[in-house]
Every structure is written in structure tokens, then in C-alpha cells.
Amino acid sequence: GAGVSQSPRYKVAKRGQDVALRCDPISGHVSLFWYQQALGQGPEFLTYFQNEAQLDKSGLPSDRFFAERPEGSVSTLKIQRTQQEDSAVYLCASSRSGQINQPQHFGDGTRLSIL
Amino acid sequence: AQSVTQPDIHITVSEGASLELRCNYSYGATPYLFWYVQSPGQGLQLLLKYFSGDTLVQGIKGFEAEFKRSQSSFNLRKPSVHWSDAAEYFCAVGGYTGNQFYFGTGTSLTVIP
């Protein structure tokens, strides 16, 4: 597709369940980013991939959060044993290269609600 | 630590009026600066960016921003606001560590007829 695609758009899970969020970046984009956006806040960096390599995961809030991009294209963010504080919009972005001067193109996000 | 501050949580302007959204950053050197807009239920769209050179940058949708090193600011402006500009606006800085972006908490813009 022309833009970054995220699925599902909405996800409701019970506390303690595992969830998986998918990001399909723009074709050919090398870099992929995940952000967490709490209600009324700006996006906060979670992790960054260049191709299949996860170069920075310093923003992942706990070891319950795991991200992968095994073939350097589609990425999955997995949250294990979800907690209520995990409720947020999860945004994925991709950019053409790993250079900071390349704009990041964002998907519409996945809104995660933990009951 | 690097940070981004958007002092105005919410701004209301009349259609056709001018707009200025404030952004301040803290960093020892010149950062990479960005403004993004987010409509409800949508992702973020890049309005403009500043890396170096001319401190007044032009963006899409008639927006511009001015980098002022002495004030550590990167305020977003538009001469005449349209109703379709109602959205959430985020200032971001990057380039400190790898490709991380740091976003402000956003300013919500309401446009009244």
C-alpha cells in the first residue's frame, strides 16, 4: 500500500492476556519505529529497527514488551500479560533510511484497551 | 536530558485569524526539529522540519515555523486558520540518540466559525 498500515485498529483484551500488534511499513523503507501514545500525551518512543536488526529498544517499558521484524519488513509488537496501564494507542512509523533527516511516516495506530 | 515543552494544552482561534503554537526544547546543541499534526483517530503527519540553515522554514498547508536559538524555541505559525486545521499539533526533536524522536505533549487546536 501507499502508507504505513497497522492492524488491528482497535483491540480490547482482558488483563493478563497476551496481544500482538502488526505494522506493515511503506515498501522499501529501511527504518521502523514503534511509539506508545497515552491519552492526552505525545507519542513516546518504544523501539527502532533498521531492516531486521533491532538497534534500540530502550523505550520498551518492561520485559513484557517484545518487538520483532524478522524479514526486515512487517513488524509485530507483542505485549505479554497485559496490564491496565498498557492501554494506549500504539503507533508505528517507517522511514526510507536510517538517517534522522528522513521524515517518519506514521500509521493510524492501534488503540489498545485493557479491561 | 533532552525535552520538549508545549506550554499551551489547548488553543481556540476564529477561522481566518492568525495562529502561533509554542514549542521549547532543551538541548545543548542545535537539534533536529519537527512539527506534526494529528487528526482524531489518525496517525501523525509531518508539517515541516528544521535541520540547519534558514531559521524560517515553510511547510505544508500554509504553515511555517521559526527556529530561535536564543530562546530554544521552534514556534509554528499560520497567517489565516481554516476550519480544517482543527487537530492536535505536536512538536518533536530528534537526533540526540540514534533516530529517537522526543515529542511534546501536544496542543489541541479548536477553530470556531
PDB file of N, CA, C and O in Angstrom, chain B residues 27-92:
ATOM      1  N   TYR B  27      18.318  21.342  24.933  1.00  0.00           N
ATOM      2  CA  TYR B  27      19.412  20.545  24.380  1.00  0.00           C
ATOM      3  C   TYR B  27      20.600  21.444  24.209  1.00  0.00           C
ATOM      4  O   TYR B  27      20.437  22.629  23.935  1.00  0.00           O
ATOM      5  N   GLY B  28      21.801  20.903  24.346  1.00  0.00           N
ATOM      6  CA  GLY B  28      22.994  21.731  24.289  1.00  0.00           C
ATOM      7  C   GLY B  28      23.361  22.195  22.910  1.00  0.00           C
ATOM      8  O   GLY B  28      23.959  23.253  22.736  1.00  0.00           O
ATOM      9  N   ALA B  29      23.024  21.436  21.905  1.00  0.00           N
ATOM     10  CA  ALA B  29      23.380  21.804  20.537  1.00  0.00           C
ATOM     11  C   ALA B  29      22.085  22.025  19.745  1.00  0.00           C
ATOM     12  O   ALA B  29      20.993  21.920  20.276  1.00  0.00           O
ATOM     13  N   THR B  30      22.244  22.330  18.480  1.00  0.00           N
ATOM     14  CA  THR B  30      21.066  22.528  17.641  1.00  0.00           C
ATOM     15  C   THR B  30      20.462  21.172  17.306  1.00  0.00           C
ATOM     16  O   THR B  30      21.123  20.333  16.705  1.00  0.00           O
ATOM     17  N   PRO B  31      19.241  20.960  17.699  1.00  0.00           N
ATOM     18  CA  PRO B  31      18.618  19.662  17.422  1.00  0.00           C
ATOM     19  C   PRO B  31      17.947  19.669  16.058  1.00  0.00           C
ATOM     20  O   PRO B  31      17.899  20.683  15.372  1.00  0.00           O
ATOM     21  N   TYR B  32      17.457  18.531  15.697  1.00  0.00           N
ATOM     22  CA  TYR B  32      16.561  18.451  14.555  1.00  0.00           C
ATOM     23  C   TYR B  32      15.143  18.680  15.084  1.00  0.00           C
ATOM     24  O   TYR B  32      14.725  18.049  16.060  1.00  0.00           O
ATOM     25  N   LEU B  33      14.395  19.548  14.471  1.00  0.00           N
ATOM     26  CA  LEU B  33      13.093  19.966  14.984  1.00  0.00           C
ATOM     27  C   LEU B  33      12.001  19.686  13.970  1.00  0.00           C
ATOM     28  O   LEU B  33      12.195  19.876  12.767  1.00  0.00           O
ATOM     29  N   PHE B  34      10.864  19.251  14.473  1.00  0.00           N
ATOM     30  CA  PHE B  34       9.759  18.850  13.617  1.00  0.00           C
ATOM     31  C   PHE B  34       8.441  19.340  14.214  1.00  0.00           C
ATOM     32  O   PHE B  34       8.300  19.458  15.426  1.00  0.00           O
ATOM     33  N   TRP B  35       7.477  19.570  13.354  1.00  0.00           N
ATOM     34  CA  TRP B  35       6.091  19.739  13.755  1.00  0.00           C
ATOM     35  C   TRP B  35       5.243  18.709  13.017  1.00  0.00           C
ATOM     36  O   TRP B  35       5.371  18.540  11.803  1.00  0.00           O
ATOM     37  N   TYR B  36       4.393  18.037  13.804  1.00  0.00           N
ATOM     38  CA  TYR B  36       3.466  17.064  13.249  1.00  0.00           C
ATOM     39  C   TYR B  36       2.046  17.481  13.611  1.00  0.00           C
ATOM     40  O   TYR B  36       1.804  18.119  14.643  1.00  0.00           O
ATOM     41  N   VAL B  37       1.083  17.049  12.777  1.00  0.00           N
ATOM     42  CA  VAL B  37      -0.325  17.264  13.073  1.00  0.00           C
ATOM     43  C   VAL B  37      -1.021  15.909  13.122  1.00  0.00           C
ATOM     44  O   VAL B  37      -0.683  14.998  12.355  1.00  0.00           O
ATOM     45  N   GLN B  38      -1.945  15.785  14.054  1.00  0.00           N
ATOM     46  CA  GLN B  38      -2.689  14.538  14.211  1.00  0.00           C
ATOM     47  C   GLN B  38      -4.181  14.836  14.291  1.00  0.00           C
ATOM     48  O   GLN B  38      -4.637  15.507  15.213  1.00  0.00           O
ATOM     49  N   SER B  39      -4.924  14.329  13.331  1.00  0.00           N
ATOM     50  CA  SER B  39      -6.381  14.443  13.373  1.00  0.00           C
ATOM     51  C   SER B  39      -6.933  13.275  14.171  1.00  0.00           C
ATOM     52  O   SER B  39      -6.271  12.243  14.282  1.00  0.00           O
ATOM     53  N   PRO B  40      -8.136  13.407  14.723  1.00  0.00           N
ATOM     54  CA  PRO B  40      -8.686  12.340  15.569  1.00  0.00           C
ATOM     55  C   PRO B  40      -8.685  10.985  14.880  1.00  0.00           C
ATOM     56  O   PRO B  40      -9.123  10.849  13.735  1.00  0.00           O
ATOM     57  N   GLY B  41      -8.159   9.992  15.575  1.00  0.00           N
ATOM     58  CA  GLY B  41      -8.139   8.640  15.046  1.00  0.00           C
ATOM     59  C   GLY B  41      -7.134   8.402  13.938  1.00  0.00           C
ATOM     60  O   GLY B  41      -7.145   7.333  13.312  1.00  0.00           O
ATOM     61  N   GLN B  42      -6.284   9.367  13.722  1.00  0.00           N
ATOM     62  CA  GLN B  42      -5.306   9.248  12.643  1.00  0.00           C
ATOM     63  C   GLN B  42      -3.886   9.240  13.191  1.00  0.00           C
ATOM     64  O   GLN B  42      -3.639   9.563  14.356  1.00  0.00           O
ATOM     65  N   GLY B  43      -2.975   8.854  12.308  1.00  0.00           N
ATOM     66  CA  GLY B  43      -1.576   8.945  12.672  1.00  0.00           C
ATOM     67  C   GLY B  43      -1.078  10.370  12.549  1.00  0.00           C
ATOM     68  O   GLY B  43      -1.849  11.300  12.322  1.00  0.00           O
ATOM     69  N   LEU B  44       0.216  10.543  12.697  1.00  0.00           N
ATOM     70  CA  LEU B  44       0.810  11.865  12.641  1.00  0.00           C
ATOM     71  C   LEU B  44       1.289  12.179  11.226  1.00  0.00           C
ATOM     72  O   LEU B  44       1.866  11.331  10.555  1.00  0.00           O
ATOM     73  N   GLN B  45       1.061  13.414  10.815  1.00  0.00           N
ATOM     74  CA  GLN B  45       1.512  13.871   9.508  1.00  0.00           C
ATOM     75  C   GLN B  45       2.544  14.969   9.704  1.00  0.00           C
ATOM     76  O   GLN B  45       2.315  15.919  10.454  1.00  0.00           O
ATOM     77  N   LEU B  46       3.657  14.854   9.002  1.00  0.00           N
ATOM     78  CA  LEU B  46       4.711  15.846   9.114  1.00  0.00           C
ATOM     79  C   LEU B  46       4.299  17.145   8.437  1.00  0.00           C
ATOM     80  O   LEU B  46       3.903  17.155   7.272  1.00  0.00           O
ATOM     81  N   LEU B  47       4.388  18.251   9.200  1.00  0.00           N
ATOM     82  CA  LEU B  47       4.104  19.567   8.639  1.00  0.00           C
ATOM     83  C   LEU B  47       5.372  20.224   8.103  1.00  0.00           C
ATOM     84  O   LEU B  47       5.365  20.803   7.013  1.00  0.00           O
ATOM     85  N   LEU B  48       6.425  20.168   8.883  1.00  0.00           N
ATOM     86  CA  LEU B  48       7.684  20.784   8.479  1.00  0.00           C
ATOM     87  C   LEU B  48       8.797  20.311   9.391  1.00  0.00           C
ATOM     88  O   LEU B  48       8.549  19.708  10.441  1.00  0.00           O
ATOM     89  N   LYS B  49      10.038  20.608   8.971  1.00  0.00           N
ATOM     90  CA  LYS B  49      11.196  20.199   9.741  1.00  0.00           C
ATOM     91  C   LYS B  49      12.306  21.229   9.593  1.00  0.00           C
ATOM     92  O   LYS B  49      12.371  21.969   8.598  1.00  0.00           O
ATOM     93  N   TYR B  50      13.172  21.276  10.597  1.00  0.00           N
ATOM     94  CA  TYR B  50      14.332  22.155  10.563  1.00  0.00           C
ATOM     95  C   TYR B  50      15.564  21.369  10.961  1.00  0.00           C
ATOM     96  O   TYR B  50      15.577  20.703  12.005  1.00  0.00           O
ATOM     97  N   PHE B  51      16.599  21.482  10.121  1.00  0.00           N
ATOM     98  CA  PHE B  51      17.861  20.836  10.459  1.00  0.00           C
ATOM     99  C   PHE B  51      18.961  21.866  10.600  1.00  0.00           C
ATOM    100  O   PHE B  51      19.771  21.822  11.511  1.00  0.00           O
ATOM    101  N   SER B  52      19.017  22.797   9.636  1.00  0.00           N
ATOM    102  CA  SER B  52      20.052  23.830   9.656  1.00  0.00           C
ATOM    103  C   SER B  52      19.681  24.871   8.609  1.00  0.00           C
ATOM    104  O   SER B  52      18.705  24.723   7.888  1.00  0.00           O
ATOM    105  N   GLY B  53      20.494  25.938   8.547  1.00  0.00           N
ATOM    106  CA  GLY B  53      20.275  26.937   7.512  1.00  0.00           C
ATOM    107  C   GLY B  53      19.249  27.964   7.914  1.00  0.00           C
ATOM    108  O   GLY B  53      19.166  28.371   9.078  1.00  0.00           O
ATOM    109  N   ASP B  54      18.460  28.380   6.949  1.00  0.00           N
ATOM    110  CA  ASP B  54      17.463  29.414   7.167  1.00  0.00           C
ATOM    111  C   ASP B  54      16.568  29.060   8.346  1.00  0.00           C
ATOM    112  O   ASP B  54      16.004  27.966   8.390  1.00  0.00           O
ATOM    113  N   THR B  55      16.460  29.981   9.275  1.00  0.00           N
ATOM    114  CA  THR B  55      15.718  29.662  10.503  1.00  0.00           C
ATOM    115  C   THR B  55      14.213  29.733  10.325  1.00  0.00           C
ATOM    116  O   THR B  55      13.473  29.340  11.229  1.00  0.00           O
ATOM    117  N   LEU B  56      13.742  30.225   9.217  1.00  0.00           N
ATOM    118  CA  LEU B  56      12.307  30.242   8.925  1.00  0.00           C
ATOM    119  C   LEU B  56      12.047  29.158   7.884  1.00  0.00           C
ATOM    120  O   LEU B  56      12.562  29.227   6.769  1.00  0.00           O
ATOM    121  N   VAL B  57      11.269  28.174   8.276  1.00  0.00           N
ATOM    122  CA  VAL B  57      11.006  27.068   7.368  1.00  0.00           C
ATOM    123  C   VAL B  57       9.532  27.040   6.988  1.00  0.00           C
ATOM    124  O   VAL B  57       8.659  27.331   7.801  1.00  0.00           O
ATOM    125  N   GLN B  58       9.312  26.680   5.749  1.00  0.00           N
ATOM    126  CA  GLN B  58       7.940  26.588   5.241  1.00  0.00           C
ATOM    127  C   GLN B  58       7.524  25.129   5.208  1.00  0.00           C
ATOM    128  O   GLN B  58       8.333  24.237   4.925  1.00  0.00           O
ATOM    129  N   GLY B  59       6.274  24.899   5.483  1.00  0.00           N
ATOM    130  CA  GLY B  59       5.768  23.545   5.469  1.00  0.00           C
ATOM    131  C   GLY B  59       4.534  23.411   4.594  1.00  0.00           C
ATOM    132  O   GLY B  59       4.219  24.296   3.814  1.00  0.00           O
ATOM    133  N   ILE B  60       3.836  22.312   4.792  1.00  0.00           N
ATOM    134  CA  ILE B  60       2.627  22.077   4.022  1.00  0.00           C
ATOM    135  C   ILE B  60       1.452  22.814   4.659  1.00  0.00           C
ATOM    136  O   ILE B  60       1.525  23.261   5.810  1.00  0.00           O
ATOM    137  N   LYS B  61       0.388  22.943   3.916  1.00  0.00           N
ATOM    138  CA  LYS B  61      -0.870  23.514   4.391  1.00  0.00           C
ATOM    139  C   LYS B  61      -0.724  24.964   4.851  1.00  0.00           C
ATOM    140  O   LYS B  61      -1.521  25.431   5.658  1.00  0.00           O
ATOM    141  N   GLY B  62       0.286  25.670   4.351  1.00  0.00           N
ATOM    142  CA  GLY B  62       0.442  27.074   4.687  1.00  0.00           C
ATOM    143  C   GLY B  62       1.104  27.358   6.019  1.00  0.00           C
ATOM    144  O   GLY B  62       1.145  28.497   6.478  1.00  0.00           O
ATOM    145  N   PHE B  63       1.628  26.340   6.668  1.00  0.00           N
ATOM    146  CA  PHE B  63       2.298  26.509   7.952  1.00  0.00           C
ATOM    147  C   PHE B  63       3.768  26.891   7.763  1.00  0.00           C
ATOM    148  O   PHE B  63       4.407  26.512   6.785  1.00  0.00           O
ATOM    149  N   GLU B  64       4.288  27.610   8.736  1.00  0.00           N
ATOM    150  CA  GLU B  64       5.695  27.927   8.800  1.00  0.00           C
ATOM    151  C   GLU B  64       6.139  27.889  10.258  1.00  0.00           C
ATOM    152  O   GLU B  64       5.318  27.930  11.177  1.00  0.00           O
ATOM    153  N   ALA B  65       7.438  27.760  10.463  1.00  0.00           N
ATOM    154  CA  ALA B  65       7.972  27.756  11.819  1.00  0.00           C
ATOM    155  C   ALA B  65       9.310  28.476  11.819  1.00  0.00           C
ATOM    156  O   ALA B  65      10.042  28.458  10.827  1.00  0.00           O
ATOM    157  N   GLU B  66       9.609  29.081  12.938  1.00  0.00           N
ATOM    158  CA  GLU B  66      10.852  29.824  13.065  1.00  0.00           C
ATOM    159  C   GLU B  66      11.685  29.274  14.208  1.00  0.00           C
ATOM    160  O   GLU B  66      11.202  29.163  15.351  1.00  0.00           O
ATOM    161  N   PHE B  67      12.915  28.931  13.921  1.00  0.00           N
ATOM    162  CA  PHE B  67      13.857  28.448  14.924  1.00  0.00           C
ATOM    163  C   PHE B  67      14.580  29.644  15.530  1.00  0.00           C
ATOM    164  O   PHE B  67      15.167  30.453  14.805  1.00  0.00           O
ATOM    165  N   LYS B  68      14.500  29.756  16.851  1.00  0.00           N
ATOM    166  CA  LYS B  68      15.204  30.826  17.556  1.00  0.00           C
ATOM    167  C   LYS B  68      16.115  30.183  18.596  1.00  0.00           C
ATOM    168  O   LYS B  68      15.658  29.755  19.665  1.00  0.00           O
ATOM    169  N   ARG B  69      17.397  30.172  18.275  1.00  0.00           N
ATOM    170  CA  ARG B  69      18.365  29.510  19.146  1.00  0.00           C
ATOM    171  C   ARG B  69      18.412  30.172  20.520  1.00  0.00           C
ATOM    172  O   ARG B  69      18.477  29.490  21.545  1.00  0.00           O
ATOM    173  N   SER B  70      18.358  31.494  20.539  1.00  0.00           N
ATOM    174  CA  SER B  70      18.491  32.224  21.801  1.00  0.00           C
ATOM    175  C   SER B  70      17.348  31.926  22.759  1.00  0.00           C
ATOM    176  O   SER B  70      17.499  32.026  23.976  1.00  0.00           O
ATOM    177  N   GLN B  71      16.212  31.551  22.212  1.00  0.00           N
ATOM    178  CA  GLN B  71      15.044  31.250  23.040  1.00  0.00           C
ATOM    179  C   GLN B  71      14.750  29.759  23.116  1.00  0.00           C
ATOM    180  O   GLN B  71      13.779  29.360  23.755  1.00  0.00           O
ATOM    181  N   SER B  72      15.586  28.952  22.461  1.00  0.00           N
ATOM    182  CA  SER B  72      15.346  27.497  22.398  1.00  0.00           C
ATOM    183  C   SER B  72      13.902  27.223  21.998  1.00  0.00           C
ATOM    184  O   SER B  72      13.210  26.409  22.612  1.00  0.00           O
ATOM    185  N   SER B  73      13.466  27.929  20.964  1.00  0.00           N
ATOM    186  CA  SER B  73      12.068  27.781  20.555  1.00  0.00           C
ATOM    187  C   SER B  73      11.961  27.435  19.074  1.00  0.00           C
ATOM    188  O   SER B  73      12.863  27.703  18.282  1.00  0.00           O
ATOM    189  N   PHE B  74      10.833  26.860  18.761  1.00  0.00           N
ATOM    190  CA  PHE B  74      10.525  26.493  17.366  1.00  0.00           C
ATOM    191  C   PHE B  74       9.015  26.603  17.230  1.00  0.00           C
ATOM    192  O   PHE B  74       8.298  25.618  17.183  1.00  0.00           O
ATOM    193  N   ASN B  75       8.523  27.825  17.169  1.00  0.00           N
ATOM    194  CA  ASN B  75       7.083  28.078  17.159  1.00  0.00           C
ATOM    195  C   ASN B  75       6.488  27.919  15.771  1.00  0.00           C
ATOM    196  O   ASN B  75       7.080  28.330  14.772  1.00  0.00           O
ATOM    197  N   LEU B  76       5.312  27.361  15.747  1.00  0.00           N
ATOM    198  CA  LEU B  76       4.579  27.115  14.500  1.00  0.00           C
ATOM    199  C   LEU B  76       3.589  28.246  14.274  1.00  0.00           C
ATOM    200  O   LEU B  76       2.901  28.658  15.210  1.00  0.00           O
ATOM    201  N   ARG B  77       3.496  28.703  13.027  1.00  0.00           N
ATOM    202  CA  ARG B  77       2.605  29.826  12.730  1.00  0.00           C
ATOM    203  C   ARG B  77       1.820  29.560  11.444  1.00  0.00           C
ATOM    204  O   ARG B  77       2.255  28.800  10.566  1.00  0.00           O
ATOM    205  N   LYS B  78       0.656  30.208  11.406  1.00  0.00           N
ATOM    206  CA  LYS B  78      -0.127  30.215  10.168  1.00  0.00           C
ATOM    207  C   LYS B  78      -0.866  31.550  10.114  1.00  0.00           C
ATOM    208  O   LYS B  78      -1.504  31.930  11.101  1.00  0.00           O
ATOM    209  N   PRO B  79      -0.805  32.247   9.003  1.00  0.00           N
ATOM    210  CA  PRO B  79      -1.397  33.593   8.935  1.00  0.00           C
ATOM    211  C   PRO B  79      -2.921  33.592   9.026  1.00  0.00           C
ATOM    212  O   PRO B  79      -3.506  34.516   9.598  1.00  0.00           O
ATOM    213  N   SER B  80      -3.556  32.572   8.454  1.00  0.00           N
ATOM    214  CA  SER B  80      -5.011  32.553   8.414  1.00  0.00           C
ATOM    215  C   SER B  80      -5.479  31.110   8.573  1.00  0.00           C
ATOM    216  O   SER B  80      -5.261  30.274   7.689  1.00  0.00           O
ATOM    217  N   VAL B  81      -6.123  30.843   9.687  1.00  0.00           N
ATOM    218  CA  VAL B  81      -6.503  29.471  10.020  1.00  0.00           C
ATOM    219  C   VAL B  81      -7.799  29.081   9.320  1.00  0.00           C
ATOM    220  O   VAL B  81      -8.737  29.884   9.207  1.00  0.00           O
ATOM    221  N   HIS B  82      -7.853  27.844   8.875  1.00  0.00           N
ATOM    222  CA  HIS B  82      -9.045  27.286   8.235  1.00  0.00           C
ATOM    223  C   HIS B  82      -9.680  26.288   9.193  1.00  0.00           C
ATOM    224  O   HIS B  82      -8.990  25.686  10.022  1.00  0.00           O
ATOM    225  N   TRP B  83     -10.976  26.067   9.042  1.00  0.00           N
ATOM    226  CA  TRP B  83     -11.665  25.150   9.962  1.00  0.00           C
ATOM    227  C   TRP B  83     -11.026  23.762   9.933  1.00  0.00           C
ATOM    228  O   TRP B  83     -11.002  23.044  10.930  1.00  0.00           O
ATOM    229  N   SER B  84     -10.474  23.382   8.784  1.00  0.00           N
ATOM    230  CA  SER B  84      -9.880  22.052   8.652  1.00  0.00           C
ATOM    231  C   SER B  84      -8.554  21.923   9.404  1.00  0.00           C
ATOM    232  O   SER B  84      -7.996  20.823   9.484  1.00  0.00           O
ATOM    233  N   ASP B  85      -8.053  23.022   9.944  1.00  0.00           N
ATOM    234  CA  ASP B  85      -6.808  22.955  10.715  1.00  0.00           C
ATOM    235  C   ASP B  85      -7.033  22.463  12.137  1.00  0.00           C
ATOM    236  O   ASP B  85      -6.056  22.205  12.862  1.00  0.00           O
ATOM    237  N   ALA B  86      -8.280  22.331  12.551  1.00  0.00           N
ATOM    238  CA  ALA B  86      -8.558  21.834  13.897  1.00  0.00           C
ATOM    239  C   ALA B  86      -7.993  20.429  14.051  1.00  0.00           C
ATOM    240  O   ALA B  86      -8.340  19.519  13.293  1.00  0.00           O
ATOM    241  N   ALA B  87      -7.102  20.261  15.007  1.00  0.00           N
ATOM    242  CA  ALA B  87      -6.399  18.985  15.185  1.00  0.00           C
ATOM    243  C   ALA B  87      -5.477  19.127  16.394  1.00  0.00           C
ATOM    244  O   ALA B  87      -5.478  20.141  17.079  1.00  0.00           O
ATOM    245  N   GLU B  88      -4.695  18.096  16.631  1.00  0.00           N
ATOM    246  CA  GLU B  88      -3.676  18.116  17.675  1.00  0.00           C
ATOM    247  C   GLU B  88      -2.326  18.327  17.001  1.00  0.00           C
ATOM    248  O   GLU B  88      -2.026  17.682  15.990  1.00  0.00           O
ATOM    249  N   TYR B  89      -1.527  19.219  17.567  1.00  0.00           N
ATOM    250  CA  TYR B  89      -0.238  19.544  16.976  1.00  0.00           C
ATOM    251  C   TYR B  89       0.879  19.162  17.938  1.00  0.00           C
ATOM    252  O   TYR B  89       0.842  19.499  19.127  1.00  0.00           O
ATOM    253  N   PHE B  90       1.862  18.478  17.411  1.00  0.00           N
ATOM    254  CA  PHE B  90       2.982  18.006  18.223  1.00  0.00           C
ATOM    255  C   PHE B  90       4.300  18.547  17.680  1.00  0.00           C
ATOM    256  O   PHE B  90       4.571  18.457  16.487  1.00  0.00           O
ATOM    257  N   CYS B  91       5.089  19.060  18.594  1.00  0.00           N
ATOM    258  CA  CYS B  91       6.453  19.434  18.295  1.00  0.00           C
ATOM    259  C   CYS B  91       7.353  18.267  18.692  1.00  0.00           C
ATOM    260  O   CYS B  91       7.071  17.576  19.691  1.00  0.00           O
ATOM    261  N   ALA B  92       8.393  18.024  17.922  1.00  0.00           N
ATOM    262  CA  ALA B  92       9.286  16.901  18.234  1.00  0.00           C
ATOM    263  C   ALA B  92      10.730  17.304  17.962  1.00  0.00           C
ATOM    264  O   ALA B  92      11.003  18.121  17.073  1.00  0.00           O
TER     265      ALA B  92
END
